[in-house]
Each structure stands twice: as structure tokens, then as C-alpha cells.
Coordinates of C-alpha atoms and ligand atoms in Angstrom, one line a residue:
X14 CA 38.3 13.9 20.9
X15 CA 35.6 13.0 18.4
X16 CA 32.5 11.8 20.3
X17 CA 30.5 8.8 19.0
X18 CA 26.8 8.8 19.5
X19 CA 24.7 5.8 20.6
X20 CA 21.7 4.6 18.5
X21 CA 19.5 6.3 21.1
X22 CA 21.4 9.6 20.9
X23 CA 21.2 9.4 17.1
X24 CA 17.4 9.3 17.3
X25 CA 17.5 12.4 19.5
X26 CA 19.8 14.1 16.9
X27 CA 17.4 13.0 14.2
X28 CA 14.5 14.7 16.0
X29 CA 16.5 18.0 16.4
X30 CA 17.7 18.0 12.9
X31 CA 14.4 16.9 11.4
X32 CA 12.9 20.0 13.1
X33 CA 15.5 22.2 11.4
X34 CA 14.8 20.5 8.0
X35 CA 11.1 21.0 8.3
X36 CA 11.5 24.7 9.2
X37 CA 14.0 25.3 6.4
X38 CA 11.5 23.7 4.0
X39 CA 8.8 26.1 5.2
X40 CA 11.1 29.1 4.9
X41 CA 12.2 28.0 1.4
X42 CA 8.6 28.1 0.3
X43 CA 8.1 31.6 1.8
X44 CA 11.1 33.1 0.0
X45 CA 9.8 35.5 -2.7
X46 CA 10.4 39.1 -3.9
X47 CA 9.2 41.5 -1.2
X48 CA 9.7 39.1 1.7
X49 CA 12.4 40.2 4.2
X50 CA 14.8 37.9 6.0
X51 CA 13.4 39.4 9.3
X52 CA 10.0 38.1 8.3
X53 CA 11.6 34.6 7.8
X54 CA 13.4 34.9 11.1
X55 CA 10.1 35.5 12.9
X56 CA 8.5 32.4 11.3
X57 CA 11.6 30.3 12.1
X58 CA 11.6 31.3 15.8
X59 CA 7.9 30.7 16.2
X60 CA 8.1 27.2 14.6
X61 CA 11.2 26.3 16.7
X62 CA 9.6 27.4 20.0
X63 CA 6.2 25.8 19.1
X64 CA 8.1 22.5 18.8
X65 CA 9.5 22.8 22.3
X66 CA 13.0 23.5 21.0
X67 CA 15.3 26.5 21.5
X68 CA 17.0 28.5 18.7
X69 CA 20.7 27.6 18.9
X70 CA 22.2 30.7 17.2
X71 CA 20.2 33.3 19.1
X72 CA 22.5 34.6 21.8
X73 CA 25.4 32.5 20.6
X74 CA 28.4 34.8 21.3
X75 CA 25.7 37.6 21.1
X76 CA 24.2 36.7 17.7
X77 CA 20.8 38.4 17.6
X78 CA 18.6 36.0 15.6
X79 CA 17.2 32.5 15.1
X80 CA 18.3 32.4 11.5
X81 CA 21.5 33.3 9.8
X82 CA 20.3 34.9 6.5
X83 CA 23.1 35.6 4.0
X84 CA 22.1 37.4 0.8
X85 CA 24.0 37.4 -2.4
X86 CA 27.7 38.1 -1.7
X87 CA 27.2 37.2 2.0
X88 CA 28.6 33.7 2.6
X89 CA 27.4 32.9 6.2
X90 CA 26.4 34.6 9.4
X91 CA 24.2 37.3 7.9
X92 CA 21.9 39.0 10.4
X93 CA 18.2 39.0 9.3
X94 CA 17.1 42.5 8.2
X95 CA 13.9 44.3 7.2
X96 CA 15.2 44.9 3.7
X97 CA 12.9 43.1 1.2
X98 CA 14.5 40.4 -1.0
X99 CA 14.3 41.2 -4.7
X100 CA 14.0 39.1 -7.8
X101 CA 17.3 37.6 -8.7
X102 CA 18.8 37.5 -5.2
X103 CA 19.9 34.3 -3.6
X104 CA 19.7 33.8 0.2
X105 CA 21.4 31.3 2.4
X106 CA 19.2 30.2 5.4
X107 CA 21.2 28.6 8.1
X108 CA 19.5 27.5 11.4
X109 CA 20.4 25.6 14.5
X110 CA 18.2 24.3 17.3
X111 CA 18.6 22.5 20.6
X112 CA 15.9 19.8 21.3
X113 CA 16.3 17.4 24.2
X114 CA 19.9 18.5 24.8
X115 CA 21.0 17.8 21.2
X116 CA 21.8 20.2 18.4
X117 CA 20.5 20.3 14.9
X118 CA 22.2 22.4 12.2
X119 CA 21.4 22.7 8.5
X120 CA 21.4 25.3 5.7
X121 CA 19.9 25.8 2.3
X122 CA 20.5 28.5 -0.3
X123 CA 17.4 29.6 -2.1
X124 CA 16.8 31.7 -5.3
X125 CA 14.5 34.7 -5.0
X126 CA 12.2 34.4 -8.1
X127 CA 14.1 33.9 -11.3
X128 CA 17.8 34.1 -11.1
X129 CA 20.6 34.0 -13.8
X130 CA 21.5 30.6 -15.2
X131 CA 25.1 30.9 -13.8
X132 CA 23.6 31.6 -10.4
X133 CA 21.5 28.4 -10.6
X134 CA 24.7 26.6 -11.5
X135 CA 26.3 27.9 -8.3
X136 CA 23.4 26.6 -6.3
X137 CA 23.3 23.2 -8.0
X138 CA 27.1 22.7 -7.9
X139 CA 27.2 23.6 -4.2
X140 CA 24.3 21.3 -3.3
X141 CA 25.8 18.5 -5.4
X142 CA 29.2 19.0 -3.6
X143 CA 27.4 18.4 -0.3
X144 CA 25.9 15.2 -1.6
X145 CA 29.3 14.0 -2.8
X146 CA 30.8 14.9 0.6
X147 CA 28.0 13.0 2.4
X148 CA 28.9 9.9 0.4
X149 CA 32.3 10.0 2.1
X150 CA 30.8 9.5 5.5
X151 CA 31.6 5.8 5.7
X152 CA 33.4 3.6 8.2
X153 CA 37.1 3.3 7.2
X154 CA 37.2 6.7 5.4
X155 CA 39.0 9.7 6.7
X156 CA 37.9 13.2 7.7
X157 CA 39.7 14.8 4.9
X158 CA 37.9 12.7 2.3
X159 CA 34.9 14.9 2.9
X160 CA 36.5 18.2 2.0
X161 CA 38.3 16.7 -0.9
X162 CA 35.0 15.6 -2.4
X163 CA 33.7 19.1 -2.1
X164 CA 36.7 20.8 -3.5
X165 CA 37.1 18.5 -6.5
X166 CA 33.5 19.0 -7.6
X167 CA 33.4 22.8 -7.0
X168 CA 36.7 23.6 -8.7
X169 CA 35.9 21.3 -11.7
X170 CA 32.8 23.5 -12.2
X171 CA 34.8 26.8 -12.1
X172 CA 33.8 27.9 -8.6
X173 CA 35.9 28.4 -5.5
X174 CA 35.7 27.0 -1.9
X175 CA 35.8 29.3 1.1
X176 CA 38.7 28.4 3.5
X177 CA 38.0 30.5 6.5
X178 CA 34.8 28.7 7.6
X179 CA 34.5 24.9 8.1
X180 CA 32.1 22.2 9.0
X181 CA 32.2 20.6 12.4
X182 CA 31.4 17.8 14.7
X183 CA 28.0 18.3 16.5
X184 CA 26.2 16.7 19.4
X185 CA 25.3 18.1 22.8
X186 CA 27.4 21.2 21.8
X187 CA 27.0 23.1 18.5
X188 CA 30.7 22.8 17.5
X189 CA 32.6 19.7 18.4
X190 CA 35.7 18.2 17.0
X191 CA 36.8 17.7 14.3
X192 CA 36.8 20.7 12.1
X193 CA 35.9 19.8 8.5
X194 CA 37.4 22.1 5.9
X195 CA 35.8 22.0 2.4
X196 CA 39.2 21.3 0.7
X197 CA 42.3 19.2 1.0
X198 CA 43.9 15.9 0.1
X199 CA 42.0 12.7 0.8
X200 CA 43.1 10.0 3.3
X201 CA 44.2 12.4 6.0
X202 CA 43.0 13.0 9.5
X203 CA 41.0 10.8 11.9
X204 CA 39.4 7.6 10.6
X205 CA 35.6 7.8 10.4
X206 CA 33.8 5.5 12.8
X207 CA 30.2 4.5 13.4
X208 CA 28.4 7.1 15.6
X209 CA 30.4 10.1 14.5
X210 CA 28.1 13.0 13.6
X211 CA 29.3 16.0 11.5
X212 CA 27.7 19.1 10.1
X213 CA 29.1 19.3 6.6
X214 CA 28.7 22.7 5.0
X215 CA 30.3 23.6 1.7
X216 CA 30.6 27.4 1.2
X217 CA 31.2 28.2 -2.5
X218 CA 31.7 31.4 -4.4
X219 CA 31.4 32.4 -8.0
X220 CA 34.7 34.4 -7.8
X221 CA 37.7 34.1 -5.5
X222 CA 37.7 32.2 -2.2
X223 CA 38.6 35.2 0.1
X224 CA 36.0 36.5 2.6
X225 CA 35.9 39.4 5.1
X226 CA 33.6 40.1 8.0
X227 CA 31.5 43.3 7.9
X228 CA 31.4 46.0 10.5
X229 CA 28.4 44.3 12.2
X230 CA 30.9 41.8 13.5
X231 CA 29.1 38.8 11.9
X232 CA 28.3 38.9 8.2
X233 CA 31.0 37.2 6.2
X234 CA 31.0 38.4 2.6
X235 CA 33.2 37.6 -0.4
X236 CA 36.0 40.1 -0.8
X237 CA 35.5 40.4 -4.5
X238 CA 31.7 40.8 -4.2
X239 CA 30.9 37.6 -6.1
X240 CA 27.9 35.5 -5.2
X241 CA 28.2 32.8 -2.6
X242 CA 26.1 29.7 -1.8
X243 CA 26.0 27.5 1.3
X244 CA 24.3 24.1 1.9
X245 CA 24.6 22.1 5.2
X246 CA 23.5 18.8 6.5
X247 CA 24.1 17.1 9.8
X248 CA 25.2 13.5 8.9
X249 CA 26.0 10.4 11.0
X250 CA 28.4 7.7 10.1
X251 CA 26.7 4.3 10.6
X252 CA 27.6 0.7 9.9
X253 CA 25.3 0.7 6.9
X254 CA 26.5 4.0 5.5
X255 CA 25.9 7.7 5.8
X256 CA 22.6 8.8 7.6
X257 CA 21.5 12.3 6.8
X258 CA 19.8 13.4 10.0
X259 CA 18.7 16.9 8.7
X260 CA 16.6 15.5 5.9
X261 CA 12.9 15.1 5.4
X262 CA 11.0 14.2 2.3
X263 CA 9.3 17.6 2.4
X264 CA 12.7 19.4 2.5
X265 CA 13.9 17.2 -0.3
X266 CA 11.0 18.2 -2.5
X267 CA 11.6 21.9 -1.8
X268 CA 15.4 21.5 -2.5
X269 CA 14.7 19.7 -5.8
X270 CA 12.3 22.3 -7.0
X271 CA 14.8 25.0 -6.2
X272 CA 17.6 23.4 -8.1
X273 CA 15.6 21.9 -11.0
X274 CA 17.4 21.7 -14.3
X275 CA 16.6 24.7 -16.5
X276 CA 15.4 22.4 -19.3
X277 CA 12.5 21.3 -17.1
X278 CA 11.3 24.8 -16.2
X279 CA 8.4 26.2 -18.2
X280 CA 9.5 28.9 -20.6
X281 CA 7.0 31.7 -21.1
Ligands
MG314 MG1 24.6 25.9 10.2
MG315 MG1 27.3 24.3 11.1

């Protein structure tokens, strides 16, 4: 069953997801060569607890950290480590919280210093595929319209969509029905209705779509070693269109800077 949230519940979900967005924006600003994902995890946990919230991933099936930090060929579920990030890396930062019973869940992928042009393309295309997916969150659409929008944009740009991990409904539990694959034919699955809230999370690779989980039992990496990007927003279907709950103006600014067109970057 797909739960539908009341307007009051949507406000609570906005609070939880707004906290996630503001912490991710802060972490995005901190990412730089020499910084470790363990450093970022400590900042994230402090901000979450200071806000009176609880990290949702820490302890989830034994996951050790507040943040999932997935570097380069890691797609999702990377465990923060003391290894410093280096110029040219990309890192996916995925965080969940619980605040006033409701879950927030969002992710961004951030370049570390200057990265290759094709790597920036990967980030831009993945972020754009999320925007196109969000546009499908309308009353009268169907669940599979979301993944179809992701797949069409990603594959048109020569990248691949990961199959093994999917987006999900979200509310008073982290993973609710339905599952939301990032591929498929449109017009299938349950009809979208006002009050449904989904975490939409395209996972996109520069090579093939296949992934494997490392010996740590968590980190999912691409089988071919190609780079992977991951963006996620928690979004409500409302009578007046999609409402992105995990968005703040501050987070938007950071995301825009990160994915700025190369032509607008200063060349030195
Ligand atoms: Mg997430
Ligand atoms: Mg999620």
C-alpha cells in the first residue's frame, strides 16, 4: 500500500528533509582535496543531532555512519573513511534523518576540485535526470513515468542507469512502497495521487550498469570500475504539482555552483 500524507504530515516531512538539504549544502561546501569523508561524517552527525534529529542510516542494518559517502566508482552505500579526497575525485553524499517521526532522505554528488569535463557531464546529466523525474510527480501520472524520464535522459547522453538499487516511498519509515526503478516503460504501475511522497534517486554510471558489493558488505561499486553519480530528492505529489521537500535555496545555490556549465568557469 502506498501511504498518502496529510498537509500537516507534509510539513513535518519538509522539516526533516529541509534539515537534510541544509546539511548536504554545508558538506558540499566543505568538500576539497585533503578532506576525508570521515571528517564530513562527523560534521553531518553534529548538525543532525544539534537540530534535535537522529541520523537515519547509522545503525540501519548495522550501517556504521551518519553519511553514505561513495567515492568515484562507488555508486551508493560507501562507508566514510579517513582517506583524504584528492583533486579529480567525485563523491556522493547521501544522508537520512528522522525528525518528529518522519524521515528525510537526499543525496548530492560533488566534484573534488577540478574534475574532467566528461566527469562534469556525468554529474550534470544525473542531476538533470532527477529534475526530469521530479516533473513526472503529478496527479494522474504513473509510478513508471518517473524511471522512464531518468532512463531516457541518461541513455540519450551515453551513460547507463543502475538497476540493482531503486528509489522508494518514504514517510514514518525510510523505505515504503512503492519501489521506484530508474528505468522502464511509461504509464505502468500505480497512479500517482496527492500526498504520495517518494525518494527519487537516479544512480548513473559512465560505463556499464552492473554493480557489485564490496567485502565490507555495504559499498556498491561499478563492476567495470567506471565513475558513478547519484542525486536524490524527496518529493511529494500535490494537487498543484510536484513539491520537492529536500530543497532549500542554499542547497540549490551549492548544486548550481557544482554543476555550472564549463563556459562560465574562469579559465586561468
Ligand atoms: Mg538516500
Ligand atoms: Mg533513498
